[in-house]
Each structure stands twice: as C-alpha cells, then as structure tokens.
Amino acid sequence: MSLADACILIEGARGRAEEIGVPMCIAVTDESGQLIAFERMDGGKITSTIIAQDKAYTAAGAKRTTESYGEVSQPGKPAYGINSAIGGRLLVVAGGIPVIVDGQVVGAIGVSSGSPVQDSDCAQAGIDLFLRDVSG
C-alpha cells in the first residue's frame, strides 16, 4: 500500500461523504495497521480523528471488518470484552474495512463521523474506487 494508493482510497471515501453530506475523518493504514494517510474533512468530528485511525488499525490487524466484531463482542458472545484489548484500540463499530488484493490484506480504511452505516458506506466507496484503479 503506497501513499498514492492511500490517496485513492481517501478520494473515494471523501467523494461518497460529499454525496451524502456528512464530513468524515478518513484513515488508511498498511497491512500491519500503521497509518499511511489521514484526512479530516472540514466539519469532521474532532473525536472521529482517533476513531477512524483505530477502525483502520483494527481492520488491518484483524483482517476483518470492524462491523463483524459488533455482534460477537456483546455480553455472552465469544468475543465479549475484545473491544478493551490492545489498550482499547480494537473497534467494534462499522466503518473499518480491510483492503484485499489477490486474496491478501494489503491495508485498511477507517471512516468516522457519521452513523455506522454511513461510515461503512464511505469506507466501501474508497475501496471500490481503489479496486477499479488497481484492476485497470
């Protein structure tokens, strides 16, 4: 995942955020969860700067969406309490999605400032633009 790749992911997420009228914080990490690029759109929530980064960190490191942790992290479920792991950085709300190319996680995108559905929608828009660019 290069800086240019990360900028494409951000561009796609930002475009969708503009379409729905919700200013977002958008973070892109490499496959190990280390931040490559970040953008806080004008009006993006201050608290969402860290949340977006932690969503991307979680999606890259766990190699799964943050949303997939939501149900299994509830009381009585197999991953209950996981959100307190690794210093609280593991997020269990929608908006963090791994970027997968040729079956391999190459990075992740995390989006925050809207509802979980809006965050996930914008993150997916970033991935969609990136995958169109990669496939040519």
Short mmCIF file of N, CA, C and O in Angstrom, two decimals:
data_model
loop_
_atom_site.label_atom_id
_atom_site.label_comp_id
_atom_site.label_asym_id
_atom_site.label_seq_id
_atom_site.Cartn_x
_atom_site.Cartn_y
_atom_site.Cartn_z
N MET A 1 0.86 -1.18 0.00
CA MET A 1 0.00 0.00 0.00
C MET A 1 0.90 1.24 0.00
O MET A 1 1.62 1.48 0.96
N SER A 2 0.85 1.96 -1.08
CA SER A 2 1.66 3.18 -1.20
C SER A 2 0.85 4.40 -0.77
O SER A 2 -0.37 4.32 -0.59
N LEU A 3 1.52 5.52 -0.66
CA LEU A 3 0.84 6.77 -0.35
C LEU A 3 -0.16 7.10 -1.48
O LEU A 3 -1.28 7.55 -1.21
N ALA A 4 0.23 6.85 -2.72
CA ALA A 4 -0.68 7.09 -3.85
C ALA A 4 -1.93 6.23 -3.73
O ALA A 4 -3.05 6.70 -3.99
N ASP A 5 -1.75 4.96 -3.34
CA ASP A 5 -2.91 4.07 -3.13
C ASP A 5 -3.81 4.63 -2.04
O ASP A 5 -5.04 4.65 -2.17
N ALA A 6 -3.21 5.05 -0.94
CA ALA A 6 -3.97 5.58 0.19
C ALA A 6 -4.77 6.81 -0.24
O ALA A 6 -5.92 6.99 0.18
N CYS A 7 -4.18 7.64 -1.09
CA CYS A 7 -4.87 8.85 -1.55
C CYS A 7 -6.09 8.49 -2.41
O CYS A 7 -7.11 9.18 -2.35
N ILE A 8 -6.00 7.42 -3.17
CA ILE A 8 -7.15 6.95 -3.96
C ILE A 8 -8.27 6.49 -3.03
O ILE A 8 -9.44 6.80 -3.24
N LEU A 9 -7.92 5.74 -2.00
CA LEU A 9 -8.91 5.29 -1.02
C LEU A 9 -9.60 6.48 -0.36
O LEU A 9 -10.83 6.51 -0.23
N ILE A 10 -8.82 7.47 0.03
CA ILE A 10 -9.38 8.67 0.65
C ILE A 10 -10.28 9.41 -0.34
O ILE A 10 -11.37 9.86 0.02
N GLU A 11 -9.83 9.52 -1.58
CA GLU A 11 -10.62 10.21 -2.60
C GLU A 11 -12.01 9.58 -2.76
O GLU A 11 -13.02 10.27 -2.82
N GLY A 12 -12.04 8.24 -2.82
CA GLY A 12 -13.32 7.55 -2.96
C GLY A 12 -14.23 7.75 -1.76
O GLY A 12 -15.44 7.98 -1.90
N ALA A 13 -13.65 7.65 -0.57
CA ALA A 13 -14.44 7.84 0.66
C ALA A 13 -14.93 9.28 0.76
O ALA A 13 -16.08 9.54 1.12
N ARG A 14 -14.05 10.23 0.46
CA ARG A 14 -14.42 11.64 0.51
C ARG A 14 -15.54 11.95 -0.49
O ARG A 14 -16.50 12.65 -0.17
N GLY A 15 -15.44 11.40 -1.69
CA GLY A 15 -16.47 11.62 -2.69
C GLY A 15 -17.84 11.16 -2.22
O GLY A 15 -18.84 11.87 -2.37
N ARG A 16 -17.88 10.00 -1.61
CA ARG A 16 -19.15 9.48 -1.10
C ARG A 16 -19.65 10.34 0.08
O ARG A 16 -20.84 10.61 0.19
N ALA A 17 -18.74 10.74 0.94
CA ALA A 17 -19.12 11.59 2.08
C ALA A 17 -19.72 12.91 1.58
O ALA A 17 -20.71 13.39 2.14
N GLU A 18 -19.15 13.46 0.54
CA GLU A 18 -19.70 14.70 -0.04
C GLU A 18 -21.09 14.45 -0.62
O GLU A 18 -21.99 15.27 -0.45
N GLU A 19 -21.28 13.29 -1.27
CA GLU A 19 -22.59 12.95 -1.84
C GLU A 19 -23.67 12.87 -0.78
O GLU A 19 -24.80 13.30 -1.00
N ILE A 20 -23.33 12.30 0.37
CA ILE A 20 -24.34 12.13 1.43
C ILE A 20 -24.37 13.32 2.40
O ILE A 20 -25.21 13.37 3.29
N GLY A 21 -23.45 14.25 2.22
CA GLY A 21 -23.44 15.46 3.03
C GLY A 21 -22.98 15.28 4.46
O GLY A 21 -23.43 16.00 5.36
N VAL A 22 -22.06 14.33 4.69
CA VAL A 22 -21.54 14.09 6.03
C VAL A 22 -20.02 14.20 5.99
O VAL A 22 -19.35 13.36 5.39
N PRO A 23 -19.45 15.26 6.59
CA PRO A 23 -17.99 15.38 6.59
C PRO A 23 -17.35 14.30 7.47
O PRO A 23 -17.76 14.12 8.61
N MET A 24 -16.40 13.61 6.91
CA MET A 24 -15.81 12.44 7.56
C MET A 24 -14.34 12.63 7.90
O MET A 24 -13.66 13.47 7.32
N CYS A 25 -13.89 11.80 8.82
CA CYS A 25 -12.47 11.59 9.08
C CYS A 25 -12.14 10.25 8.43
O CYS A 25 -12.85 9.26 8.64
N ILE A 26 -11.07 10.22 7.65
CA ILE A 26 -10.74 9.04 6.85
C ILE A 26 -9.27 8.68 7.09
O ILE A 26 -8.39 9.52 6.91
N ALA A 27 -9.03 7.44 7.50
CA ALA A 27 -7.67 6.97 7.76
C ALA A 27 -7.38 5.74 6.90
O ALA A 27 -8.25 4.89 6.70
N VAL A 28 -6.15 5.66 6.42
CA VAL A 28 -5.70 4.49 5.65
C VAL A 28 -4.41 3.99 6.27
O VAL A 28 -3.49 4.78 6.55
N THR A 29 -4.36 2.68 6.50
CA THR A 29 -3.17 2.05 7.07
C THR A 29 -2.60 1.02 6.10
O THR A 29 -3.27 0.59 5.16
N ASP A 30 -1.38 0.60 6.39
CA ASP A 30 -0.81 -0.53 5.65
C ASP A 30 -1.34 -1.82 6.26
O ASP A 30 -2.20 -1.79 7.16
N GLU A 31 -0.83 -2.94 5.80
CA GLU A 31 -1.34 -4.25 6.26
C GLU A 31 -1.09 -4.52 7.73
O GLU A 31 -1.76 -5.36 8.34
N SER A 32 -0.16 -3.80 8.34
CA SER A 32 0.11 -4.00 9.76
C SER A 32 -0.61 -2.99 10.65
O SER A 32 -0.42 -2.99 11.86
N GLY A 33 -1.42 -2.14 10.04
CA GLY A 33 -2.20 -1.18 10.81
C GLY A 33 -1.51 0.14 11.06
O GLY A 33 -2.02 0.98 11.81
N GLN A 34 -0.36 0.36 10.42
CA GLN A 34 0.36 1.62 10.60
C GLN A 34 -0.19 2.67 9.63
O GLN A 34 -0.36 2.41 8.43
N LEU A 35 -0.46 3.85 10.15
CA LEU A 35 -1.07 4.92 9.38
C LEU A 35 -0.21 5.34 8.20
O LEU A 35 0.99 5.56 8.33
N ILE A 36 -0.85 5.43 7.02
CA ILE A 36 -0.19 5.93 5.82
C ILE A 36 -0.70 7.33 5.50
O ILE A 36 0.07 8.23 5.20
N ALA A 37 -2.02 7.51 5.57
CA ALA A 37 -2.61 8.80 5.22
C ALA A 37 -3.88 9.03 6.03
O ALA A 37 -4.57 8.07 6.40
N PHE A 38 -4.18 10.31 6.26
CA PHE A 38 -5.35 10.67 7.03
C PHE A 38 -5.91 11.99 6.51
O PHE A 38 -5.14 12.87 6.14
N GLU A 39 -7.22 12.09 6.47
CA GLU A 39 -7.86 13.36 6.12
C GLU A 39 -9.05 13.59 7.03
O GLU A 39 -9.88 12.70 7.22
N ARG A 40 -9.12 14.80 7.58
CA ARG A 40 -10.31 15.23 8.31
C ARG A 40 -10.97 16.29 7.46
O ARG A 40 -10.44 17.39 7.28
N MET A 41 -12.11 15.93 6.87
CA MET A 41 -12.84 16.87 6.04
C MET A 41 -13.28 18.04 6.90
O MET A 41 -13.47 17.88 8.12
N ASP A 42 -13.45 19.20 6.31
CA ASP A 42 -13.97 20.34 7.04
C ASP A 42 -15.29 19.94 7.70
O ASP A 42 -16.19 19.46 7.02
N GLY A 43 -15.36 20.08 9.01
CA GLY A 43 -16.56 19.70 9.75
C GLY A 43 -16.53 18.29 10.31
O GLY A 43 -17.43 17.91 11.04
N GLY A 44 -15.50 17.50 9.98
CA GLY A 44 -15.37 16.16 10.56
C GLY A 44 -15.21 16.28 12.07
O GLY A 44 -14.55 17.21 12.56
N LYS A 45 -15.81 15.38 12.80
CA LYS A 45 -15.78 15.45 14.27
C LYS A 45 -14.37 15.26 14.81
O LYS A 45 -13.64 14.38 14.37
N ILE A 46 -14.02 16.07 15.80
CA ILE A 46 -12.71 16.00 16.44
C ILE A 46 -12.45 14.60 16.99
O ILE A 46 -11.38 14.03 16.79
N THR A 47 -13.42 14.04 17.69
CA THR A 47 -13.24 12.71 18.28
C THR A 47 -13.07 11.63 17.23
O THR A 47 -12.47 10.59 17.49
N SER A 48 -13.59 11.89 16.04
CA SER A 48 -13.53 10.88 14.98
C SER A 48 -12.15 10.74 14.36
O SER A 48 -11.89 9.78 13.64
N THR A 49 -11.24 11.68 14.65
CA THR A 49 -9.90 11.55 14.11
C THR A 49 -9.23 10.28 14.64
O THR A 49 -8.65 9.52 13.87
N ILE A 50 -9.37 10.05 15.92
CA ILE A 50 -8.77 8.85 16.53
C ILE A 50 -9.60 7.61 16.19
O ILE A 50 -9.05 6.55 15.91
N ILE A 51 -10.91 7.75 16.21
CA ILE A 51 -11.78 6.60 15.92
C ILE A 51 -11.52 6.06 14.52
O ILE A 51 -11.40 4.85 14.32
N ALA A 52 -11.40 6.94 13.53
CA ALA A 52 -11.14 6.49 12.15
C ALA A 52 -9.81 5.74 12.08
O ALA A 52 -9.71 4.68 11.43
N GLN A 53 -8.80 6.26 12.74
CA GLN A 53 -7.49 5.60 12.73
C GLN A 53 -7.56 4.23 13.40
O GLN A 53 -6.98 3.25 12.91
N ASP A 54 -8.29 4.15 14.51
CA ASP A 54 -8.40 2.87 15.20
C ASP A 54 -9.26 1.87 14.43
O ASP A 54 -9.03 0.66 14.50
N LYS A 55 -10.24 2.35 13.68
CA LYS A 55 -11.02 1.45 12.82
C LYS A 55 -10.12 0.84 11.75
O LYS A 55 -10.18 -0.37 11.50
N ALA A 56 -9.30 1.66 11.12
CA ALA A 56 -8.38 1.14 10.10
C ALA A 56 -7.36 0.18 10.73
O ALA A 56 -7.07 -0.88 10.17
N TYR A 57 -6.84 0.55 11.88
CA TYR A 57 -5.89 -0.30 12.61
C TYR A 57 -6.50 -1.67 12.90
O TYR A 57 -5.88 -2.72 12.67
N THR A 58 -7.73 -1.67 13.39
CA THR A 58 -8.42 -2.92 13.71
C THR A 58 -8.64 -3.76 12.47
O THR A 58 -8.36 -4.97 12.46
N ALA A 59 -9.15 -3.15 11.41
CA ALA A 59 -9.46 -3.89 10.18
C ALA A 59 -8.21 -4.50 9.57
O ALA A 59 -8.24 -5.64 9.09
N ALA A 60 -7.10 -3.77 9.59
CA ALA A 60 -5.86 -4.30 9.04
C ALA A 60 -5.31 -5.42 9.90
O ALA A 60 -4.98 -6.50 9.40
N GLY A 61 -5.22 -5.17 11.19
CA GLY A 61 -4.63 -6.15 12.08
C GLY A 61 -5.43 -7.42 12.23
O GLY A 61 -4.88 -8.52 12.27
N ALA A 62 -6.76 -7.28 12.29
CA ALA A 62 -7.63 -8.44 12.46
C ALA A 62 -7.99 -9.09 11.13
O ALA A 62 -8.53 -10.19 11.10
N LYS A 63 -7.73 -8.36 10.05
CA LYS A 63 -8.04 -8.84 8.70
C LYS A 63 -9.53 -9.13 8.52
O LYS A 63 -9.94 -10.09 7.89
N ARG A 64 -10.34 -8.24 9.12
CA ARG A 64 -11.80 -8.35 9.02
C ARG A 64 -12.40 -6.99 9.28
O ARG A 64 -11.74 -6.10 9.80
N THR A 65 -13.67 -6.83 8.95
CA THR A 65 -14.32 -5.54 9.18
C THR A 65 -14.53 -5.31 10.67
O THR A 65 -14.71 -6.27 11.44
N THR A 66 -14.54 -4.06 11.04
CA THR A 66 -14.83 -3.74 12.44
C THR A 66 -16.28 -4.11 12.76
O THR A 66 -16.58 -4.54 13.87
N GLU A 67 -17.15 -3.97 11.78
CA GLU A 67 -18.56 -4.32 11.98
C GLU A 67 -18.73 -5.79 12.37
O GLU A 67 -19.60 -6.13 13.17
N SER A 68 -17.88 -6.67 11.84
CA SER A 68 -18.01 -8.10 12.14
C SER A 68 -17.76 -8.40 13.61
O SER A 68 -18.19 -9.44 14.11
N TYR A 69 -17.10 -7.49 14.31
CA TYR A 69 -16.89 -7.67 15.74
C TYR A 69 -18.10 -7.27 16.58
O TYR A 69 -18.23 -7.65 17.73
N GLY A 70 -18.99 -6.45 16.00
CA GLY A 70 -20.11 -5.92 16.75
C GLY A 70 -20.94 -6.95 17.47
O GLY A 70 -21.09 -6.91 18.70
N GLU A 71 -21.49 -7.90 16.74
CA GLU A 71 -22.37 -8.92 17.33
C GLU A 71 -21.61 -9.86 18.27
O GLU A 71 -22.07 -10.16 19.36
N VAL A 72 -20.44 -10.31 17.85
CA VAL A 72 -19.70 -11.30 18.65
C VAL A 72 -19.04 -10.72 19.89
O VAL A 72 -18.54 -11.46 20.73
N SER A 73 -19.07 -9.38 20.02
CA SER A 73 -18.45 -8.77 21.20
C SER A 73 -19.48 -8.39 22.27
O SER A 73 -19.12 -7.76 23.27
N GLN A 74 -20.72 -8.78 22.06
CA GLN A 74 -21.78 -8.49 23.04
C GLN A 74 -21.71 -9.46 24.21
O GLN A 74 -21.17 -10.56 24.09
N PRO A 75 -22.26 -9.08 25.37
CA PRO A 75 -22.24 -9.97 26.54
C PRO A 75 -22.78 -11.36 26.19
O PRO A 75 -23.78 -11.49 25.50
N GLY A 76 -22.07 -12.37 26.65
CA GLY A 76 -22.45 -13.75 26.42
C GLY A 76 -21.98 -14.31 25.09
O GLY A 76 -22.14 -15.50 24.82
N LYS A 77 -21.37 -13.49 24.25
CA LYS A 77 -20.88 -13.93 22.94
C LYS A 77 -19.39 -14.24 23.03
O LYS A 77 -18.70 -13.84 23.97
N PRO A 78 -18.85 -14.98 22.05
CA PRO A 78 -17.48 -15.47 22.13
C PRO A 78 -16.39 -14.41 22.24
O PRO A 78 -15.33 -14.67 22.82
N ALA A 79 -16.60 -13.22 21.72
CA ALA A 79 -15.55 -12.19 21.77
C ALA A 79 -15.90 -11.06 22.74
O ALA A 79 -15.36 -9.96 22.65
N TYR A 80 -16.77 -11.34 23.69
CA TYR A 80 -17.16 -10.32 24.67
C TYR A 80 -15.92 -9.74 25.35
O TYR A 80 -15.05 -10.46 25.81
N GLY A 81 -15.85 -8.42 25.37
CA GLY A 81 -14.73 -7.73 26.01
C GLY A 81 -13.56 -7.45 25.10
O GLY A 81 -12.62 -6.77 25.51
N ILE A 82 -13.61 -7.94 23.86
CA ILE A 82 -12.46 -7.75 22.97
C ILE A 82 -12.19 -6.29 22.69
O ILE A 82 -11.06 -5.89 22.44
N ASN A 83 -13.23 -5.45 22.77
CA ASN A 83 -13.04 -4.03 22.50
C ASN A 83 -12.13 -3.35 23.52
O ASN A 83 -11.64 -2.25 23.27
N SER A 84 -11.86 -3.99 24.64
CA SER A 84 -10.93 -3.41 25.61
C SER A 84 -9.51 -3.91 25.39
O SER A 84 -8.58 -3.49 26.08
N ALA A 85 -9.32 -4.79 24.40
CA ALA A 85 -7.99 -5.33 24.10
C ALA A 85 -7.10 -4.25 23.50
O ALA A 85 -7.58 -3.22 23.03
N ILE A 86 -5.84 -4.49 23.52
CA ILE A 86 -4.81 -3.62 22.97
C ILE A 86 -5.04 -2.15 23.29
O ILE A 86 -5.07 -1.30 22.40
N GLY A 87 -5.25 -1.89 24.54
CA GLY A 87 -5.39 -0.51 25.01
C GLY A 87 -6.64 0.18 24.53
O GLY A 87 -6.68 1.40 24.48
N GLY A 88 -7.65 -0.59 24.18
CA GLY A 88 -8.91 -0.02 23.71
C GLY A 88 -8.90 0.38 22.25
O GLY A 88 -9.86 0.97 21.76
N ARG A 89 -7.86 0.04 21.52
CA ARG A 89 -7.77 0.42 20.09
C ARG A 89 -8.62 -0.46 19.19
O ARG A 89 -8.87 -0.09 18.05
N LEU A 90 -9.03 -1.61 19.67
CA LEU A 90 -9.81 -2.52 18.84
C LEU A 90 -11.26 -2.04 18.80
O LEU A 90 -11.92 -1.99 19.82
N LEU A 91 -11.71 -1.64 17.63
CA LEU A 91 -13.05 -1.07 17.46
C LEU A 91 -14.04 -2.12 16.98
O LEU A 91 -13.68 -2.98 16.20
N VAL A 92 -15.27 -2.00 17.46
CA VAL A 92 -16.30 -2.99 17.12
C VAL A 92 -17.52 -2.35 16.45
O VAL A 92 -18.59 -2.93 16.41
N VAL A 93 -17.33 -1.15 15.89
CA VAL A 93 -18.42 -0.46 15.18
C VAL A 93 -18.06 -0.38 13.70
O VAL A 93 -16.89 -0.29 13.35
N ALA A 94 -19.06 -0.39 12.85
CA ALA A 94 -18.85 -0.36 11.40
C ALA A 94 -18.06 0.87 10.98
O ALA A 94 -18.13 1.93 11.60
N GLY A 95 -17.30 0.71 9.89
CA GLY A 95 -16.53 1.80 9.33
C GLY A 95 -15.07 1.48 9.09
O GLY A 95 -14.35 2.26 8.50
N GLY A 96 -14.63 0.31 9.53
CA GLY A 96 -13.26 -0.14 9.28
C GLY A 96 -13.32 -1.38 8.38
O GLY A 96 -13.98 -2.35 8.72
N ILE A 97 -12.64 -1.31 7.24
CA ILE A 97 -12.70 -2.41 6.27
C ILE A 97 -11.29 -2.70 5.75
O ILE A 97 -10.58 -1.77 5.33
N PRO A 98 -10.88 -3.98 5.75
CA PRO A 98 -9.58 -4.30 5.17
C PRO A 98 -9.60 -4.13 3.65
O PRO A 98 -10.64 -4.32 3.02
N VAL A 99 -8.47 -3.78 3.10
CA VAL A 99 -8.32 -3.69 1.64
C VAL A 99 -7.65 -4.98 1.20
O VAL A 99 -6.53 -5.28 1.62
N ILE A 100 -8.35 -5.73 0.35
CA ILE A 100 -7.89 -7.05 -0.07
C ILE A 100 -7.60 -7.04 -1.56
O ILE A 100 -8.47 -6.70 -2.37
N VAL A 101 -6.38 -7.42 -1.93
CA VAL A 101 -5.98 -7.53 -3.33
C VAL A 101 -5.40 -8.93 -3.52
O VAL A 101 -4.51 -9.35 -2.78
N ASP A 102 -5.93 -9.65 -4.51
CA ASP A 102 -5.49 -11.02 -4.79
C ASP A 102 -5.51 -11.90 -3.54
O ASP A 102 -4.58 -12.67 -3.30
N GLY A 103 -6.55 -11.75 -2.74
CA GLY A 103 -6.72 -12.57 -1.55
C GLY A 103 -5.88 -12.19 -0.36
O GLY A 103 -5.94 -12.84 0.68
N GLN A 104 -5.09 -11.13 -0.47
CA GLN A 104 -4.21 -10.69 0.61
C GLN A 104 -4.64 -9.33 1.14
O GLN A 104 -4.95 -8.43 0.36
N VAL A 105 -4.62 -9.18 2.46
CA VAL A 105 -4.89 -7.87 3.06
C VAL A 105 -3.65 -7.01 2.85
O VAL A 105 -2.56 -7.35 3.32
N VAL A 106 -3.83 -5.90 2.12
CA VAL A 106 -2.71 -5.01 1.83
C VAL A 106 -2.79 -3.71 2.63
O VAL A 106 -1.88 -2.88 2.58
N GLY A 107 -3.89 -3.53 3.35
CA GLY A 107 -4.09 -2.33 4.13
C GLY A 107 -5.52 -2.28 4.62
O GLY A 107 -6.24 -3.28 4.58
N ALA A 108 -5.93 -1.10 5.08
CA ALA A 108 -7.30 -0.94 5.56
C ALA A 108 -7.68 0.53 5.52
O ALA A 108 -6.82 1.41 5.51
N ILE A 109 -8.99 0.76 5.52
CA ILE A 109 -9.53 2.11 5.59
C ILE A 109 -10.47 2.18 6.77
O ILE A 109 -11.22 1.22 7.04
N GLY A 110 -10.41 3.28 7.48
CA GLY A 110 -11.32 3.53 8.60
C GLY A 110 -11.97 4.89 8.43
O GLY A 110 -11.28 5.86 8.11
N VAL A 111 -13.28 4.94 8.58
CA VAL A 111 -14.03 6.18 8.39
C VAL A 111 -14.91 6.41 9.61
O VAL A 111 -15.55 5.48 10.11
N SER A 112 -14.98 7.67 10.06
CA SER A 112 -15.80 8.01 11.21
C SER A 112 -16.29 9.44 11.13
O SER A 112 -15.60 10.30 10.60
N SER A 113 -17.45 9.69 11.63
CA SER A 113 -18.13 10.97 11.85
C SER A 113 -19.61 10.87 11.58
O SER A 113 -20.38 11.69 12.05
N GLY A 114 -20.02 9.85 10.83
CA GLY A 114 -21.44 9.66 10.56
C GLY A 114 -21.99 8.53 11.41
O GLY A 114 -21.39 8.14 12.42
N SER A 115 -23.11 7.98 10.98
CA SER A 115 -23.64 6.78 11.63
C SER A 115 -22.77 5.60 11.20
O SER A 115 -22.02 5.70 10.21
N PRO A 116 -22.85 4.47 11.90
CA PRO A 116 -22.08 3.31 11.46
C PRO A 116 -22.35 2.93 10.00
O PRO A 116 -21.42 2.59 9.26
N VAL A 117 -23.60 3.02 9.57
CA VAL A 117 -23.94 2.69 8.18
C VAL A 117 -23.27 3.67 7.22
O VAL A 117 -22.71 3.27 6.19
N GLN A 118 -23.30 4.96 7.54
CA GLN A 118 -22.67 5.97 6.69
C GLN A 118 -21.15 5.79 6.65
O GLN A 118 -20.53 5.89 5.58
N ASP A 119 -20.57 5.52 7.80
CA ASP A 119 -19.12 5.31 7.86
C ASP A 119 -18.71 4.14 6.98
O ASP A 119 -17.77 4.23 6.19
N SER A 120 -19.42 3.04 7.10
CA SER A 120 -19.12 1.84 6.32
C SER A 120 -19.33 2.09 4.83
O SER A 120 -18.52 1.66 3.99
N ASP A 121 -20.39 2.80 4.48
CA ASP A 121 -20.69 3.13 3.09
C ASP A 121 -19.54 3.94 2.48
O ASP A 121 -19.09 3.64 1.36
N CYS A 122 -19.05 4.92 3.19
CA CYS A 122 -17.96 5.74 2.68
C CYS A 122 -16.66 4.95 2.58
O CYS A 122 -15.90 5.10 1.61
N ALA A 123 -16.39 4.10 3.57
CA ALA A 123 -15.20 3.26 3.51
C ALA A 123 -15.25 2.34 2.30
O ALA A 123 -14.26 2.18 1.58
N GLN A 124 -16.41 1.75 2.06
CA GLN A 124 -16.56 0.85 0.91
C GLN A 124 -16.40 1.61 -0.41
O GLN A 124 -15.82 1.10 -1.36
N ALA A 125 -16.87 2.85 -0.46
CA ALA A 125 -16.69 3.67 -1.66
C ALA A 125 -15.21 3.90 -1.94
O ALA A 125 -14.78 3.90 -3.10
N GLY A 126 -14.43 4.09 -0.89
CA GLY A 126 -12.99 4.23 -1.06
C GLY A 126 -12.37 2.97 -1.64
O GLY A 126 -11.56 3.02 -2.56
N ILE A 127 -12.77 1.84 -1.09
CA ILE A 127 -12.25 0.55 -1.59
C ILE A 127 -12.68 0.32 -3.03
O ILE A 127 -11.88 -0.11 -3.87
N ASP A 128 -13.93 0.64 -3.35
CA ASP A 128 -14.43 0.44 -4.70
C ASP A 128 -13.61 1.24 -5.72
O ASP A 128 -13.23 0.72 -6.77
N LEU A 129 -13.32 2.50 -5.40
CA LEU A 129 -12.52 3.33 -6.30
C LEU A 129 -11.11 2.75 -6.44
O LEU A 129 -10.58 2.65 -7.53
N PHE A 130 -10.52 2.35 -5.33
CA PHE A 130 -9.19 1.79 -5.34
C PHE A 130 -9.13 0.52 -6.19
O PHE A 130 -8.24 0.35 -7.02
N LEU A 131 -10.09 -0.38 -6.02
CA LEU A 131 -10.09 -1.64 -6.77
C LEU A 131 -10.31 -1.40 -8.26
O LEU A 131 -9.74 -2.11 -9.10
N ARG A 132 -11.13 -0.41 -8.62
CA ARG A 132 -11.29 -0.06 -10.03
C ARG A 132 -9.97 0.43 -10.60
O ARG A 132 -9.60 0.10 -11.73
N ASP A 133 -9.24 1.21 -9.82
CA ASP A 133 -7.95 1.74 -10.26
C ASP A 133 -6.92 0.63 -10.41
O ASP A 133 -6.16 0.60 -11.38
N VAL A 134 -6.90 -0.31 -9.46
CA VAL A 134 -5.94 -1.41 -9.47
C VAL A 134 -6.20 -2.34 -10.65
O VAL A 134 -5.26 -2.82 -11.30
N SER A 135 -7.48 -2.59 -10.93
CA SER A 135 -7.81 -3.55 -11.99
C SER A 135 -7.73 -2.93 -13.38
O SER A 135 -7.88 -3.62 -14.37
N GLY A 136 -7.54 -1.62 -13.41
CA GLY A 136 -7.20 -1.04 -14.62
C GLY A 136 -8.07 -0.28 -15.47
O GLY A 136 -7.95 -0.01 -16.56
#
